[in-house]
XYZ file of C-alpha atoms in Angstrom:
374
model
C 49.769 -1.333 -39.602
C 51.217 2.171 -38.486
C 54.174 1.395 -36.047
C 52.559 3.772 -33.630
C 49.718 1.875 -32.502
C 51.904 -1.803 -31.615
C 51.332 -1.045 -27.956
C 47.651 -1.713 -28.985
C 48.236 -4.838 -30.190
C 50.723 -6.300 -27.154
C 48.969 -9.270 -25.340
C 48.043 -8.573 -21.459
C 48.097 -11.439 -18.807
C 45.672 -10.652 -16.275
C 46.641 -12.051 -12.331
C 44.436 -14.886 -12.384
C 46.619 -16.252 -15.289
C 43.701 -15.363 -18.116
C 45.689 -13.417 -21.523
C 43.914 -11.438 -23.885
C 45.138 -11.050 -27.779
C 45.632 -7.181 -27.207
C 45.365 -4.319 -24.810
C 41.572 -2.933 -26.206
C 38.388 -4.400 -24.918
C 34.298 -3.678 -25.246
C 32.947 -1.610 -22.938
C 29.811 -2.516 -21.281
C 26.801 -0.635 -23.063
C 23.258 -1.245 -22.091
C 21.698 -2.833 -25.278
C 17.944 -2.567 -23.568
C 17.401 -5.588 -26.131
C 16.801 -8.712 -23.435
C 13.386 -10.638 -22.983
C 11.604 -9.408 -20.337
C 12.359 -12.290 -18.463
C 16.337 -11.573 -18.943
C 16.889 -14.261 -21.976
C 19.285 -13.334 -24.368
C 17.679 -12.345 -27.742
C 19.140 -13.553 -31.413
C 19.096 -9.611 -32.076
C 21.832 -9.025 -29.088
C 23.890 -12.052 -29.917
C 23.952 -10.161 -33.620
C 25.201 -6.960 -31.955
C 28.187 -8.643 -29.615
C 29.442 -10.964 -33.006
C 29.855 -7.796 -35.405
C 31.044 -6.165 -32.632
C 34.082 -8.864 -31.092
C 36.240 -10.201 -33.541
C 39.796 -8.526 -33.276
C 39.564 -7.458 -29.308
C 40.927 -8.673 -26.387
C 37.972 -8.507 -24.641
C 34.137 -8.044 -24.447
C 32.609 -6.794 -21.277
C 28.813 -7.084 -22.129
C 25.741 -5.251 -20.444
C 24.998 -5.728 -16.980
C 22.843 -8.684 -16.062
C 21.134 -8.530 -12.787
C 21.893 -10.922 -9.861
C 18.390 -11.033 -8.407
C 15.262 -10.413 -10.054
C 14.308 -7.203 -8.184
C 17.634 -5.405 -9.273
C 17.213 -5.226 -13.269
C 15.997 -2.423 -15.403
C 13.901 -3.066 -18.772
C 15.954 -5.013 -21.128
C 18.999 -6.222 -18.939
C 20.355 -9.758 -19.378
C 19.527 -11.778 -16.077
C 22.071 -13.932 -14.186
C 19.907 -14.471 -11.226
C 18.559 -18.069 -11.736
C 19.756 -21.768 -12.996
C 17.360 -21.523 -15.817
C 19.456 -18.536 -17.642
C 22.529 -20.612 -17.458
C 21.156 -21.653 -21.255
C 21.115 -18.111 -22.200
C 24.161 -16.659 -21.436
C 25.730 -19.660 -22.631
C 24.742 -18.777 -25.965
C 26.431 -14.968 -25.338
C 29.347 -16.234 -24.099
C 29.835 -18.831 -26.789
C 29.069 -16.009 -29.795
C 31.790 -13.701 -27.937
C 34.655 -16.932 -28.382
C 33.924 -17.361 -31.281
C 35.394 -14.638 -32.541
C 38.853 -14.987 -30.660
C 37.331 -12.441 -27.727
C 37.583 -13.313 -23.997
C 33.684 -12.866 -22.751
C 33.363 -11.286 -19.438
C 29.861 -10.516 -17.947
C 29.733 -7.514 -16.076
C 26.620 -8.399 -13.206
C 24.770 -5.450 -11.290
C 21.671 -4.615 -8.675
C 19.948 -1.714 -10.371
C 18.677 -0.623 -6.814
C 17.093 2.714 -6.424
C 17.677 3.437 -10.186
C 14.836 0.701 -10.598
C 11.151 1.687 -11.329
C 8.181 -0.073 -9.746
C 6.695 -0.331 -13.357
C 9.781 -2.245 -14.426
C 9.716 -4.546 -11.314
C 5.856 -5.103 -11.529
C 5.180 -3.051 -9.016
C 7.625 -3.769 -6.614
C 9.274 -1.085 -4.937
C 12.716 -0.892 -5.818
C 15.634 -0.757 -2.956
C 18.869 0.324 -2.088
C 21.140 0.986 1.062
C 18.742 4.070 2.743
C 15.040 5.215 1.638
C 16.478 7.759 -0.464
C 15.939 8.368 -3.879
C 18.370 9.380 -6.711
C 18.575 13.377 -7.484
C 16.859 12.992 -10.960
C 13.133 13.499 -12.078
C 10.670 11.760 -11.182
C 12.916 8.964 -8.977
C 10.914 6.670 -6.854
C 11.880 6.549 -2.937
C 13.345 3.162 -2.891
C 13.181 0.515 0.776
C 15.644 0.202 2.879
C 17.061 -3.339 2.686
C 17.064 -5.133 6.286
C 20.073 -6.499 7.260
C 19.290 -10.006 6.316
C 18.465 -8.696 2.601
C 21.899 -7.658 2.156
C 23.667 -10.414 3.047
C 20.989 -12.515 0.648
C 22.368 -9.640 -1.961
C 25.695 -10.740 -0.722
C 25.144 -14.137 -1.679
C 23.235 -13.226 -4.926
C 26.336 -11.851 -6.185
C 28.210 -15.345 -5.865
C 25.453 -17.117 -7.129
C 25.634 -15.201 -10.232
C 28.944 -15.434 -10.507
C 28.465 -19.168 -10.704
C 26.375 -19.269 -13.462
C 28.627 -16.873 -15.177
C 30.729 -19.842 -15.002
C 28.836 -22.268 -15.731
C 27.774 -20.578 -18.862
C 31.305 -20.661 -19.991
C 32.432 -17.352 -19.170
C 35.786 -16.381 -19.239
C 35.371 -13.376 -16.375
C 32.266 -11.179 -14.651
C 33.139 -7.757 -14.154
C 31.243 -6.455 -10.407
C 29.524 -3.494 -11.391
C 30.548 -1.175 -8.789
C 29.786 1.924 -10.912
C 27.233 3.875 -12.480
C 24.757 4.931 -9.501
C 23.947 1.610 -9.528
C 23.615 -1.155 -5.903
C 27.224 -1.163 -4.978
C 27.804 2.302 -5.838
C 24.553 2.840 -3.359
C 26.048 1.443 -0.319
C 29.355 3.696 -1.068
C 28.174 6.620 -1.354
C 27.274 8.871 1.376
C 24.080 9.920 -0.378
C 22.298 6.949 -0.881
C 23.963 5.242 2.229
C 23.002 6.902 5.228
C 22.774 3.546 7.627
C 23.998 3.233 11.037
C 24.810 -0.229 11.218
C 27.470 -2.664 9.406
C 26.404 -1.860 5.912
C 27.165 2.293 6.645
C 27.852 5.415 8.926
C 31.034 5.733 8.560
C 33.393 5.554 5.430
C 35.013 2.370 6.372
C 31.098 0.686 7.212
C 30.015 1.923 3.819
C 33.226 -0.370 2.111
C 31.433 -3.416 3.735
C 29.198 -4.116 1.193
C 31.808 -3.669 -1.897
C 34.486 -5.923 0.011
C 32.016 -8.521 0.510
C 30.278 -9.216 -2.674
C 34.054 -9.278 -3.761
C 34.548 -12.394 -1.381
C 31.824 -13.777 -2.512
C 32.722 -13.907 -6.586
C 36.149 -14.868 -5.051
C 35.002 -18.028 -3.165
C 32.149 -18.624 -6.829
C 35.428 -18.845 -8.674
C 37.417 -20.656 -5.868
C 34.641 -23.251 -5.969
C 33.430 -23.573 -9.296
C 35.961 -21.926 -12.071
C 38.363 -25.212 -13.589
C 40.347 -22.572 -15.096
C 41.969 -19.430 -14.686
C 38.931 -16.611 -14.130
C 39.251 -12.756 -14.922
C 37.546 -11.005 -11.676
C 36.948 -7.372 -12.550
C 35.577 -4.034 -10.648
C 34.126 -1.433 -12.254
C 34.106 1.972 -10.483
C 33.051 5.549 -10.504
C 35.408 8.047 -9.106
C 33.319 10.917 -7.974
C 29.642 11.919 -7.676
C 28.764 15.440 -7.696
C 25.553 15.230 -4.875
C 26.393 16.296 -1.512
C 26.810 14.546 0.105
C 28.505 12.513 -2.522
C 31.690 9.954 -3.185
C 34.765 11.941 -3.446
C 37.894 11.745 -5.479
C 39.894 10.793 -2.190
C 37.084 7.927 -1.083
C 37.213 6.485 -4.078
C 41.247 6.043 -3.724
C 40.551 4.710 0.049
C 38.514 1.967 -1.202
C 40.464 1.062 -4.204
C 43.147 0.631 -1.283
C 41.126 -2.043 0.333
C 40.097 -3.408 -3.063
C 43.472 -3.805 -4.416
C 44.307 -6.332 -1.727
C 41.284 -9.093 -2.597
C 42.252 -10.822 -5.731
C 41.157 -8.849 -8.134
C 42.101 -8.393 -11.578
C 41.611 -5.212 -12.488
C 39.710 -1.712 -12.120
C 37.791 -0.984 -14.752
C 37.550 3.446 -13.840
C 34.353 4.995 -15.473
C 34.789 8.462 -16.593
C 32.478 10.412 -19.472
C 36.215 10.976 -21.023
C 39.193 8.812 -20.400
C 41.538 12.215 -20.004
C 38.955 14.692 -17.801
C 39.945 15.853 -14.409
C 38.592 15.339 -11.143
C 34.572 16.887 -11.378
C 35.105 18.313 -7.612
C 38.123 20.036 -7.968
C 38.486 21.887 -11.184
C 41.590 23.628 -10.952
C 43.275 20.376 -10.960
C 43.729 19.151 -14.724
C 45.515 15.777 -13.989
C 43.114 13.112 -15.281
C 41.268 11.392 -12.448
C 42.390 7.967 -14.434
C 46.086 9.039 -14.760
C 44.943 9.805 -10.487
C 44.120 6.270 -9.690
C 46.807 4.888 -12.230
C 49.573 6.592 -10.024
C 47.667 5.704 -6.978
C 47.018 1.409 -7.273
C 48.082 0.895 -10.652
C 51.428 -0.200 -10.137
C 49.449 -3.080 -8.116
C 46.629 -3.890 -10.091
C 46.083 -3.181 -13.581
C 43.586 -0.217 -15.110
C 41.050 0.155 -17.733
C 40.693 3.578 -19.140
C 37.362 4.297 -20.974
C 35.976 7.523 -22.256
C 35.074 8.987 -25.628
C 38.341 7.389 -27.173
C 37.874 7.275 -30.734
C 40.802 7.145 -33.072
C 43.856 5.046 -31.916
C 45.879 8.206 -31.550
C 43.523 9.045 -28.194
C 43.982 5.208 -27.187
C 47.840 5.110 -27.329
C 47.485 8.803 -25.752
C 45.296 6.978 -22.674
C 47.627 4.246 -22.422
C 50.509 6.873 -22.108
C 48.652 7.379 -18.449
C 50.419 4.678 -17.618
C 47.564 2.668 -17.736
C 47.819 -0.915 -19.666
C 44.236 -1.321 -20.800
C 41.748 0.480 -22.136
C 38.027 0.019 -23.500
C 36.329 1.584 -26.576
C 32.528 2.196 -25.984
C 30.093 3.955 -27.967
C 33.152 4.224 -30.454
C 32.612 0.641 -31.327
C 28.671 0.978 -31.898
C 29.806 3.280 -34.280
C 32.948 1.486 -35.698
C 32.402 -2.375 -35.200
C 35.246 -2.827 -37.411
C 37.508 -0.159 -35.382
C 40.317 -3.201 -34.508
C 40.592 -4.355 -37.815
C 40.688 -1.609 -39.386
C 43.398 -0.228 -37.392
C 45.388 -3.710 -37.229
C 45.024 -3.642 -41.165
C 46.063 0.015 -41.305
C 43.258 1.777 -42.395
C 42.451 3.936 -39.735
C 41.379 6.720 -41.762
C 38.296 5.107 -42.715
C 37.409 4.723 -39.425
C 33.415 5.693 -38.600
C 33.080 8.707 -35.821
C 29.529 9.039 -37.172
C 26.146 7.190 -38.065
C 24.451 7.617 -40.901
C 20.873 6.014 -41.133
C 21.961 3.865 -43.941
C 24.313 2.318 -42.182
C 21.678 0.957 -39.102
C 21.488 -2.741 -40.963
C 25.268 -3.042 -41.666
C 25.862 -2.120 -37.147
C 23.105 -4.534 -36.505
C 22.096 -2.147 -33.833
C 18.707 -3.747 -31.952
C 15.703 -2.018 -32.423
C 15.141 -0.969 -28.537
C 18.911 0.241 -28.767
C 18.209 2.011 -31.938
C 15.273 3.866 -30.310
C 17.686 4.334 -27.096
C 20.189 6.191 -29.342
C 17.409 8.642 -31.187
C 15.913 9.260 -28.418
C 19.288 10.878 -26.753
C 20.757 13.558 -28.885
C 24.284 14.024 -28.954
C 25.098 10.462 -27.047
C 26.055 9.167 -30.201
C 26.432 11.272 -33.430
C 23.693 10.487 -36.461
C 23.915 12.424 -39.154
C 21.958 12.600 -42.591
C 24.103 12.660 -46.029
């Protein structure tokens, strides 16, 4: 192995007292690959085994905490009777030596009515998402957030139960918790939002929740993670300097780490372009010398990984990269990191064992991965 890449390769022990092999983990990717009722198909456990072996960590696709918060295709974590299920995910993820953390999420207004069987989908206001053709979601009553609340510790429960070794709160993403944050979505006038501080509530108390799940039910050391997006570019929208305010409060509860979702691990802040810091590097001089922080972002070669983890930052997560490159760990670790893959041919679809509805998810967006014909 090249000398240059040992930091890569230096075990991490997360707060909780959980350690990981290395210092690269799996990002979460949608798959869209799940039953309809949220069961874990053979196809998907396929994808996370070529994909595991040689990382720290796996952080899989979200799985929804209540039934009216998934999209088509997401895992489910909202009942007893998946507890079977993700078993089997979690159990495919150890086997290779991985730690298997699932990441759990309310779609909210990002939902569709078709997708929910005609439900309307809901989020913190009746507002919907700046993006064709998105539904105006309910407003959830005060007693359906604190159900959501609870939802969120249930899940994290079964996460558990199912052998888990962490769940990862997705806080990101335009997705439930991101909802309540931002100032878009959000515009309540009672606990749940109206001011900045109100608009934290719901954030700081699904954290509590996992917290008292893992209090209660973990009989080992648990990896809690929060997954965040910096800035949103509606107005009104979450800025740079809200996100730091929360990650303020959040660094306090228990957590584990901030997992910081950027398109690229070394752009600047979106709102202010004269400034050419990276937001990560941001955050990293911000709360990282109290809680540890996972870059992600378009890092492809392990020259651009030890490059993010010169931010100062002591973890970071490869993403489409390793739909691309299952074998991007080894083949690093074994140094041969010039034959690492930065492109898909079609020949190559059996050998990434790439679902068919993630397949069809990856034509059907040009440029979001590269495919290219010999």
């Amino acid at each position: 192995m090249n000398s240059n890449y040992n930091k890569l390769f230096e075990p991490f022990t997360f707060a909780s007292g959980v350690t990981i092999d290395n210092r690269v983990m799996m990002a979460p990717m949608t798959t869209n690959s799940a039953f309809e009722n949220g069961m874990v198909t053979t196809d998907e456990l396929l994808y996370y085994k070529r994909r595991s072996a040689g990382l720290g960590a796996v952080i899989t696709s979200c799985a929804q905490v209540m039934e009216n918060g998934k999209f088509a295709g997401s895992f489910s974590a909202a009942s007893d009777n998946r507890i079977e299920s993700l078993s089997k995910l979690a159990k495919t993820i150890q086997s290779t030596g991985a730690k298997a953390i699932l990441q759990i999420f309310h779609v909210g207004r990002m939902g569709t009515s078709s997708t929910l069987r005609g439900e309307q989908p809901v989020s913190a206001s009746a507002v919907p998402a700046l993006r064709d053709f998105a539904e105006t979601p309910r407003a959830l009553s005060d007693q359906e957030v604190r159900e959501l609340i609870k939802a969120y510790g249930e899940a994290t429960r079964r996460a558990i139960q199912a052998g888990f070794d962490g769940v990862e709160l997705h806080g990101a993403n335009t997705y439930l918790i991101q909802q309540f944050f931002s100032p878009h979505s959000n515009r309540r006038d009672d606990h749940w939002g109206g001011t900045r501080e109100k608009r934290m509530n719901l954030p700081l108390a699904v954290v509590q929740a996992a917290k008292e799940a893992v209090k209660t039910y973990a009989e080992k050391p648990f990896i809690l993670g929060y997954r965040i997006s910096p800035e949103e570019m509606e107005e009104p929208g979450i800025t740079l300097a809200d996100t730091l305010e929360l990650l303020e409060k959040l660094k306090t509860q228990g957590l584990d780490y901030f997992h910081v979702s950027v398109g690229n691990v070394m752009q600047g802040p979106m709102r202010d372009k004269k400034n050419k810091k990276p937001v990560i590097q941001i955050i990293q001089e911000k709360v990282g010398k109290d809680i540890p922080i996972i870059g992600v972002g378009l890092i492809q070669t392990p020259d651009e990984a030890i490059d993010a983890l010169a931010l100062g930052i002591p973890l970071i997560a490869i993403g489409r990269e390793a739909i691309v490159e299952p074998d991007w760990i080894k083949k690093v670790r074994e140094g041969n990191e010039k034959f690492i893959r930065t492109e898909i041919r079609p020949q190559d679809r059996a050998d990434l064992m790439l679902p068919d509805a993630m397949w069809e998810y990856v034509e059907s967006r040009p440029g979001w991965l590269p495919i290219v014909e010999d």
